[in-house]
Amino acid sequence: MNLLGIVAVSGKPGLWKALAQNKTGYILESLDAHKTKLVANLSTAKIAALHEITLFGVDDDIKLIDVFERMKNTAVPDAKADGKKLREFFREVAPDHDEEKVYASDMKKVISWYLLLKDLPLFDEAEPGSEVAEETPAVEETVKPVEEPVKAVKAEAAPAKPKTKKAAAKK
């Protein structure tokens, strides 16, 4: 499963693909059918790379990728299902999750992300360079900075202004 470059943006529904980076943030494209573009400002928006997201576990945190892998082999309920039904489903796909810290809203978000990603080709392809990807952040790997032309500024000495003498004050 290749989730490199797929991000979630706080305050924005759905998932986004990181296309490029500029000075102030990232240029993102939605993964839904509308393909809307968004410039996410790093100073105001929180961006989370999907392959780095984990769920609270009893002993250790559970990677979201591992939960998605287990969800492939089960019948996934609707994201708007009852909280009890979602809890039972999560006991099956993430048996070690901490039930006090993982809320129903978190489960709904994970299920909606899965339903959005399962039909995309990147969901079935292998993660490129998985050994390298664990050491470096994914957004930096897949996003190329937007290059701006460099202007060469030649430092020239400004011509000196001739000094003018003040007229003597009248007495």
PDB file of C-alpha atoms in Angstrom:
ATOM      1  CA  MET A   1       0.000   0.000   0.000  1.00  0.00           C
ATOM      2  CA  ASN A   2       1.551   3.261  -1.132  1.00  0.00           C
ATOM      3  CA  LEU A   3       0.284   6.155   0.962  1.00  0.00           C
ATOM      4  CA  LEU A   4       3.278   8.421   0.391  1.00  0.00           C
ATOM      5  CA  GLY A   5       2.193  11.948  -0.450  1.00  0.00           C
ATOM      6  CA  ILE A   6      -1.388  11.434   0.794  1.00  0.00           C
ATOM      7  CA  VAL A   7      -2.233  13.864   3.580  1.00  0.00           C
ATOM      8  CA  ALA A   8      -5.098  14.909   5.798  1.00  0.00           C
ATOM      9  CA  VAL A   9      -5.596  18.628   6.407  1.00  0.00           C
ATOM     10  CA  SER A  10      -7.178  19.854   9.615  1.00  0.00           C
ATOM     11  CA  GLY A  11     -10.466  21.593   8.978  1.00  0.00           C
ATOM     12  CA  LYS A  12     -10.816  20.159   5.459  1.00  0.00           C
ATOM     13  CA  PRO A  13     -12.813  17.010   4.756  1.00  0.00           C
ATOM     14  CA  GLY A  14     -11.388  14.127   2.771  1.00  0.00           C
ATOM     15  CA  LEU A  15      -7.848  13.311   1.767  1.00  0.00           C
ATOM     16  CA  TRP A  16      -5.403  15.277  -0.345  1.00  0.00           C
ATOM     17  CA  LYS A  17      -2.454  14.451  -2.561  1.00  0.00           C
ATOM     18  CA  ALA A  18       0.598  16.672  -2.155  1.00  0.00           C
ATOM     19  CA  LEU A  19       1.602  18.002  -5.577  1.00  0.00           C
ATOM     20  CA  ALA A  20       4.270  20.585  -4.819  1.00  0.00           C
ATOM     21  CA  GLN A  21       5.688  22.817  -2.145  1.00  0.00           C
ATOM     22  CA  ASN A  22       6.110  26.562  -2.159  1.00  0.00           C
ATOM     23  CA  LYS A  23       7.517  29.015   0.363  1.00  0.00           C
ATOM     24  CA  THR A  24       4.428  29.173   2.535  1.00  0.00           C
ATOM     25  CA  GLY A  25       3.018  25.664   2.327  1.00  0.00           C
ATOM     26  CA  TYR A  26       1.923  22.842   0.055  1.00  0.00           C
ATOM     27  CA  ILE A  27      -0.126  22.708  -3.103  1.00  0.00           C
ATOM     28  CA  LEU A  28      -2.673  19.921  -2.642  1.00  0.00           C
ATOM     29  CA  GLU A  29      -5.238  18.202  -4.844  1.00  0.00           C
ATOM     30  CA  SER A  30      -8.283  16.439  -3.440  1.00  0.00           C
ATOM     31  CA  LEU A  31      -8.665  12.716  -4.033  1.00  0.00           C
ATOM     32  CA  ASP A  32     -12.389  12.945  -4.683  1.00  0.00           C
ATOM     33  CA  ALA A  33     -13.991  13.303  -8.102  1.00  0.00           C
ATOM     34  CA  HIS A  34     -13.868  17.111  -8.039  1.00  0.00           C
ATOM     35  CA  LYS A  35     -10.029  17.308  -8.019  1.00  0.00           C
ATOM     36  CA  THR A  36     -10.064  20.684  -6.324  1.00  0.00           C
ATOM     37  CA  LYS A  37      -6.744  22.362  -5.674  1.00  0.00           C
ATOM     38  CA  LEU A  38      -5.755  23.893  -2.339  1.00  0.00           C
ATOM     39  CA  VAL A  39      -2.750  25.800  -1.083  1.00  0.00           C
ATOM     40  CA  ALA A  40      -2.320  24.780   2.546  1.00  0.00           C
ATOM     41  CA  ASN A  41      -0.442  27.400   4.526  1.00  0.00           C
ATOM     42  CA  LEU A  42       1.954  25.799   7.010  1.00  0.00           C
ATOM     43  CA  SER A  43       1.415  28.538   9.576  1.00  0.00           C
ATOM     44  CA  THR A  44      -2.353  28.004   9.804  1.00  0.00           C
ATOM     45  CA  ALA A  45      -3.137  24.451   8.619  1.00  0.00           C
ATOM     46  CA  LYS A  46      -2.057  21.214  10.244  1.00  0.00           C
ATOM     47  CA  ILE A  47      -1.055  18.595   7.702  1.00  0.00           C
ATOM     48  CA  ALA A  48      -0.648  14.922   8.637  1.00  0.00           C
ATOM     49  CA  ALA A  49       0.885  12.375   6.268  1.00  0.00           C
ATOM     50  CA  LEU A  50      -1.304   9.271   6.222  1.00  0.00           C
ATOM     51  CA  HIS A  51       1.564   6.790   6.390  1.00  0.00           C
ATOM     52  CA  GLU A  52       2.706   8.379   9.672  1.00  0.00           C
ATOM     53  CA  ILE A  53      -0.679   8.322  11.454  1.00  0.00           C
ATOM     54  CA  THR A  54      -1.115   5.816  14.274  1.00  0.00           C
ATOM     55  CA  LEU A  55      -3.986   4.780  16.527  1.00  0.00           C
ATOM     56  CA  PHE A  56      -3.650   4.579  20.283  1.00  0.00           C
ATOM     57  CA  GLY A  57      -2.869   1.025  21.316  1.00  0.00           C
ATOM     58  CA  VAL A  58      -2.868  -0.720  24.673  1.00  0.00           C
ATOM     59  CA  ASP A  59       0.873  -1.510  24.512  1.00  0.00           C
ATOM     60  CA  ASP A  60       2.166   0.129  21.329  1.00  0.00           C
ATOM     61  CA  ASP A  61       0.612   2.463  18.801  1.00  0.00           C
ATOM     62  CA  ILE A  62      -0.976   0.798  15.753  1.00  0.00           C
ATOM     63  CA  LYS A  63      -0.019   2.075  12.311  1.00  0.00           C
ATOM     64  CA  LEU A  64      -2.907   3.160  10.113  1.00  0.00           C
ATOM     65  CA  ILE A  65      -1.431   1.179   7.208  1.00  0.00           C
ATOM     66  CA  ASP A  66      -1.699  -2.031   9.261  1.00  0.00           C
ATOM     67  CA  VAL A  67      -5.356  -1.283  10.045  1.00  0.00           C
ATOM     68  CA  PHE A  68      -6.041  -0.659   6.329  1.00  0.00           C
ATOM     69  CA  GLU A  69      -4.389  -3.984   5.439  1.00  0.00           C
ATOM     70  CA  ARG A  70      -6.685  -5.840   7.873  1.00  0.00           C
ATOM     71  CA  MET A  71      -9.714  -3.933   6.564  1.00  0.00           C
ATOM     72  CA  LYS A  72      -9.085  -5.332   3.050  1.00  0.00           C
ATOM     73  CA  ASN A  73     -10.148  -8.807   4.192  1.00  0.00           C
ATOM     74  CA  THR A  74     -13.289  -7.838   6.104  1.00  0.00           C
ATOM     75  CA  ALA A  75     -16.688  -6.349   5.405  1.00  0.00           C
ATOM     76  CA  VAL A  76     -16.359  -2.657   6.208  1.00  0.00           C
ATOM     77  CA  PRO A  77     -19.427  -1.005   7.766  1.00  0.00           C
ATOM     78  CA  ASP A  78     -20.712   2.379   6.660  1.00  0.00           C
ATOM     79  CA  ALA A  79     -18.884   5.335   8.217  1.00  0.00           C
ATOM     80  CA  LYS A  80     -22.228   6.617   9.536  1.00  0.00           C
ATOM     81  CA  ALA A  81     -22.988   3.369  11.370  1.00  0.00           C
ATOM     82  CA  ASP A  82     -23.795   3.149  15.077  1.00  0.00           C
ATOM     83  CA  GLY A  83     -20.891   3.577  17.536  1.00  0.00           C
ATOM     84  CA  LYS A  84     -21.392   0.045  18.896  1.00  0.00           C
ATOM     85  CA  LYS A  85     -21.126  -1.448  15.420  1.00  0.00           C
ATOM     86  CA  LEU A  86     -17.969   0.572  14.739  1.00  0.00           C
ATOM     87  CA  ARG A  87     -16.432  -0.523  18.052  1.00  0.00           C
ATOM     88  CA  GLU A  88     -17.083  -4.203  17.215  1.00  0.00           C
ATOM     89  CA  PHE A  89     -15.513  -3.714  13.800  1.00  0.00           C
ATOM     90  CA  PHE A  90     -12.438  -2.065  15.299  1.00  0.00           C
ATOM     91  CA  ARG A  91     -12.048  -4.898  17.811  1.00  0.00           C
ATOM     92  CA  GLU A  92     -11.694  -7.142  14.774  1.00  0.00           C
ATOM     93  CA  VAL A  93      -9.322  -5.055  12.618  1.00  0.00           C
ATOM     94  CA  ALA A  94      -7.339  -3.408  15.454  1.00  0.00           C
ATOM     95  CA  PRO A  95      -7.710  -5.724  18.453  1.00  0.00           C
ATOM     96  CA  ASP A  96      -5.046  -3.930  20.498  1.00  0.00           C
ATOM     97  CA  HIS A  97      -6.501  -0.415  20.183  1.00  0.00           C
ATOM     98  CA  ASP A  98      -7.101   1.525  23.367  1.00  0.00           C
ATOM     99  CA  GLU A  99     -10.890   1.735  23.642  1.00  0.00           C
ATOM    100  CA  GLU A 100     -10.753   4.719  26.005  1.00  0.00           C
ATOM    101  CA  LYS A 101      -8.610   6.873  23.693  1.00  0.00           C
ATOM    102  CA  VAL A 102      -9.951   5.889  20.254  1.00  0.00           C
ATOM    103  CA  TYR A 103     -13.304   7.615  19.895  1.00  0.00           C
ATOM    104  CA  ALA A 104     -16.175   6.838  17.527  1.00  0.00           C
ATOM    105  CA  SER A 105     -15.307   9.971  15.529  1.00  0.00           C
ATOM    106  CA  ASP A 106     -11.783   8.596  14.984  1.00  0.00           C
ATOM    107  CA  MET A 107     -13.215   5.287  13.790  1.00  0.00           C
ATOM    108  CA  LYS A 108     -15.576   7.066  11.387  1.00  0.00           C
ATOM    109  CA  LYS A 109     -12.675   9.050   9.971  1.00  0.00           C
ATOM    110  CA  VAL A 110     -10.529   5.917   9.444  1.00  0.00           C
ATOM    111  CA  ILE A 111     -13.405   4.105   7.736  1.00  0.00           C
ATOM    112  CA  SER A 112     -14.216   7.072   5.481  1.00  0.00           C
ATOM    113  CA  TRP A 113     -10.513   7.330   4.519  1.00  0.00           C
ATOM    114  CA  TYR A 114     -10.435   3.619   3.732  1.00  0.00           C
ATOM    115  CA  LEU A 115     -13.564   3.829   1.578  1.00  0.00           C
ATOM    116  CA  LEU A 116     -12.019   6.760  -0.305  1.00  0.00           C
ATOM    117  CA  LEU A 117      -8.655   5.031  -0.849  1.00  0.00           C
ATOM    118  CA  LYS A 118      -9.691   1.460  -1.619  1.00  0.00           C
ATOM    119  CA  ASP A 119     -10.627   2.188  -5.246  1.00  0.00           C
ATOM    120  CA  LEU A 120      -7.466   4.145  -6.060  1.00  0.00           C
ATOM    121  CA  PRO A 121      -4.544   2.382  -7.794  1.00  0.00           C
ATOM    122  CA  LEU A 122      -2.075   3.532  -5.126  1.00  0.00           C
ATOM    123  CA  PHE A 123      -3.934   1.417  -2.575  1.00  0.00           C
ATOM    124  CA  ASP A 124      -2.756  -1.819  -4.192  1.00  0.00           C
ATOM    125  CA  GLU A 125       0.744  -0.827  -5.265  1.00  0.00           C
ATOM    126  CA  ALA A 126       3.800  -1.519  -3.129  1.00  0.00           C
ATOM    127  CA  GLU A 127       5.388   1.255  -1.148  1.00  0.00           C
ATOM    128  CA  PRO A 128       8.519   2.383  -3.015  1.00  0.00           C
ATOM    129  CA  GLY A 129      11.704   2.218  -0.948  1.00  0.00           C
ATOM    130  CA  SER A 130       9.914   1.249   2.244  1.00  0.00           C
ATOM    131  CA  GLU A 131      13.224   1.091   4.140  1.00  0.00           C
ATOM    132  CA  VAL A 132      14.112   4.659   3.162  1.00  0.00           C
ATOM    133  CA  ALA A 133      10.551   5.925   3.661  1.00  0.00           C
ATOM    134  CA  GLU A 134      10.570   5.008   7.348  1.00  0.00           C
ATOM    135  CA  GLU A 135      13.604   7.188   7.987  1.00  0.00           C
ATOM    136  CA  THR A 136      12.517  10.343   6.145  1.00  0.00           C
ATOM    137  CA  PRO A 137       9.220  12.237   6.126  1.00  0.00           C
ATOM    138  CA  ALA A 138       6.977  11.278   3.220  1.00  0.00           C
ATOM    139  CA  VAL A 139       5.755  14.719   2.311  1.00  0.00           C
ATOM    140  CA  GLU A 140       9.310  15.880   1.687  1.00  0.00           C
ATOM    141  CA  GLU A 141      10.011  12.812  -0.482  1.00  0.00           C
ATOM    142  CA  THR A 142       7.088  13.178  -2.821  1.00  0.00           C
ATOM    143  CA  VAL A 143       6.740  16.931  -2.966  1.00  0.00           C
ATOM    144  CA  LYS A 144       9.142  18.874  -5.109  1.00  0.00           C
ATOM    145  CA  PRO A 145       9.719  22.506  -4.210  1.00  0.00           C
ATOM    146  CA  VAL A 146       8.432  25.089  -6.624  1.00  0.00           C
ATOM    147  CA  GLU A 147      11.524  26.723  -7.989  1.00  0.00           C
ATOM    148  CA  GLU A 148      11.520  30.426  -8.544  1.00  0.00           C
ATOM    149  CA  PRO A 149      14.017  32.113 -10.828  1.00  0.00           C
ATOM    150  CA  VAL A 150      16.967  33.428  -8.916  1.00  0.00           C
ATOM    151  CA  LYS A 151      17.677  37.050  -9.632  1.00  0.00           C
ATOM    152  CA  ALA A 152      21.300  37.997  -9.511  1.00  0.00           C
ATOM    153  CA  VAL A 153      21.614  41.283  -7.721  1.00  0.00           C
ATOM    154  CA  LYS A 154      24.855  43.060  -8.336  1.00  0.00           C
ATOM    155  CA  ALA A 155      25.981  45.085  -5.383  1.00  0.00           C
ATOM    156  CA  GLU A 156      27.015  48.411  -6.786  1.00  0.00           C
ATOM    157  CA  ALA A 157      28.141  51.352  -4.779  1.00  0.00           C
ATOM    158  CA  ALA A 158      25.623  54.144  -4.926  1.00  0.00           C
ATOM    159  CA  PRO A 159      27.096  57.331  -6.347  1.00  0.00           C
ATOM    160  CA  ALA A 160      28.005  59.757  -3.614  1.00  0.00           C
ATOM    161  CA  LYS A 161      25.838  62.860  -3.421  1.00  0.00           C
ATOM    162  CA  PRO A 162      27.678  66.107  -3.438  1.00  0.00           C
ATOM    163  CA  LYS A 163      27.567  67.783  -0.071  1.00  0.00           C
ATOM    164  CA  THR A 164      25.770  71.093  -0.010  1.00  0.00           C
ATOM    165  CA  LYS A 165      26.668  73.803   2.418  1.00  0.00           C
ATOM    166  CA  LYS A 166      23.974  75.410   4.433  1.00  0.00           C
ATOM    167  CA  ALA A 167      23.582  79.090   4.140  1.00  0.00           C
ATOM    168  CA  ALA A 168      24.669  81.032   7.167  1.00  0.00           C
ATOM    169  CA  ALA A 169      21.860  82.098   9.411  1.00  0.00           C
ATOM    170  CA  LYS A 170      20.933  85.794   9.227  1.00  0.00           C
ATOM    171  CA  LYS A 171      21.463  87.848  12.290  1.00  0.00           C
TER     172      LYS A 171
END
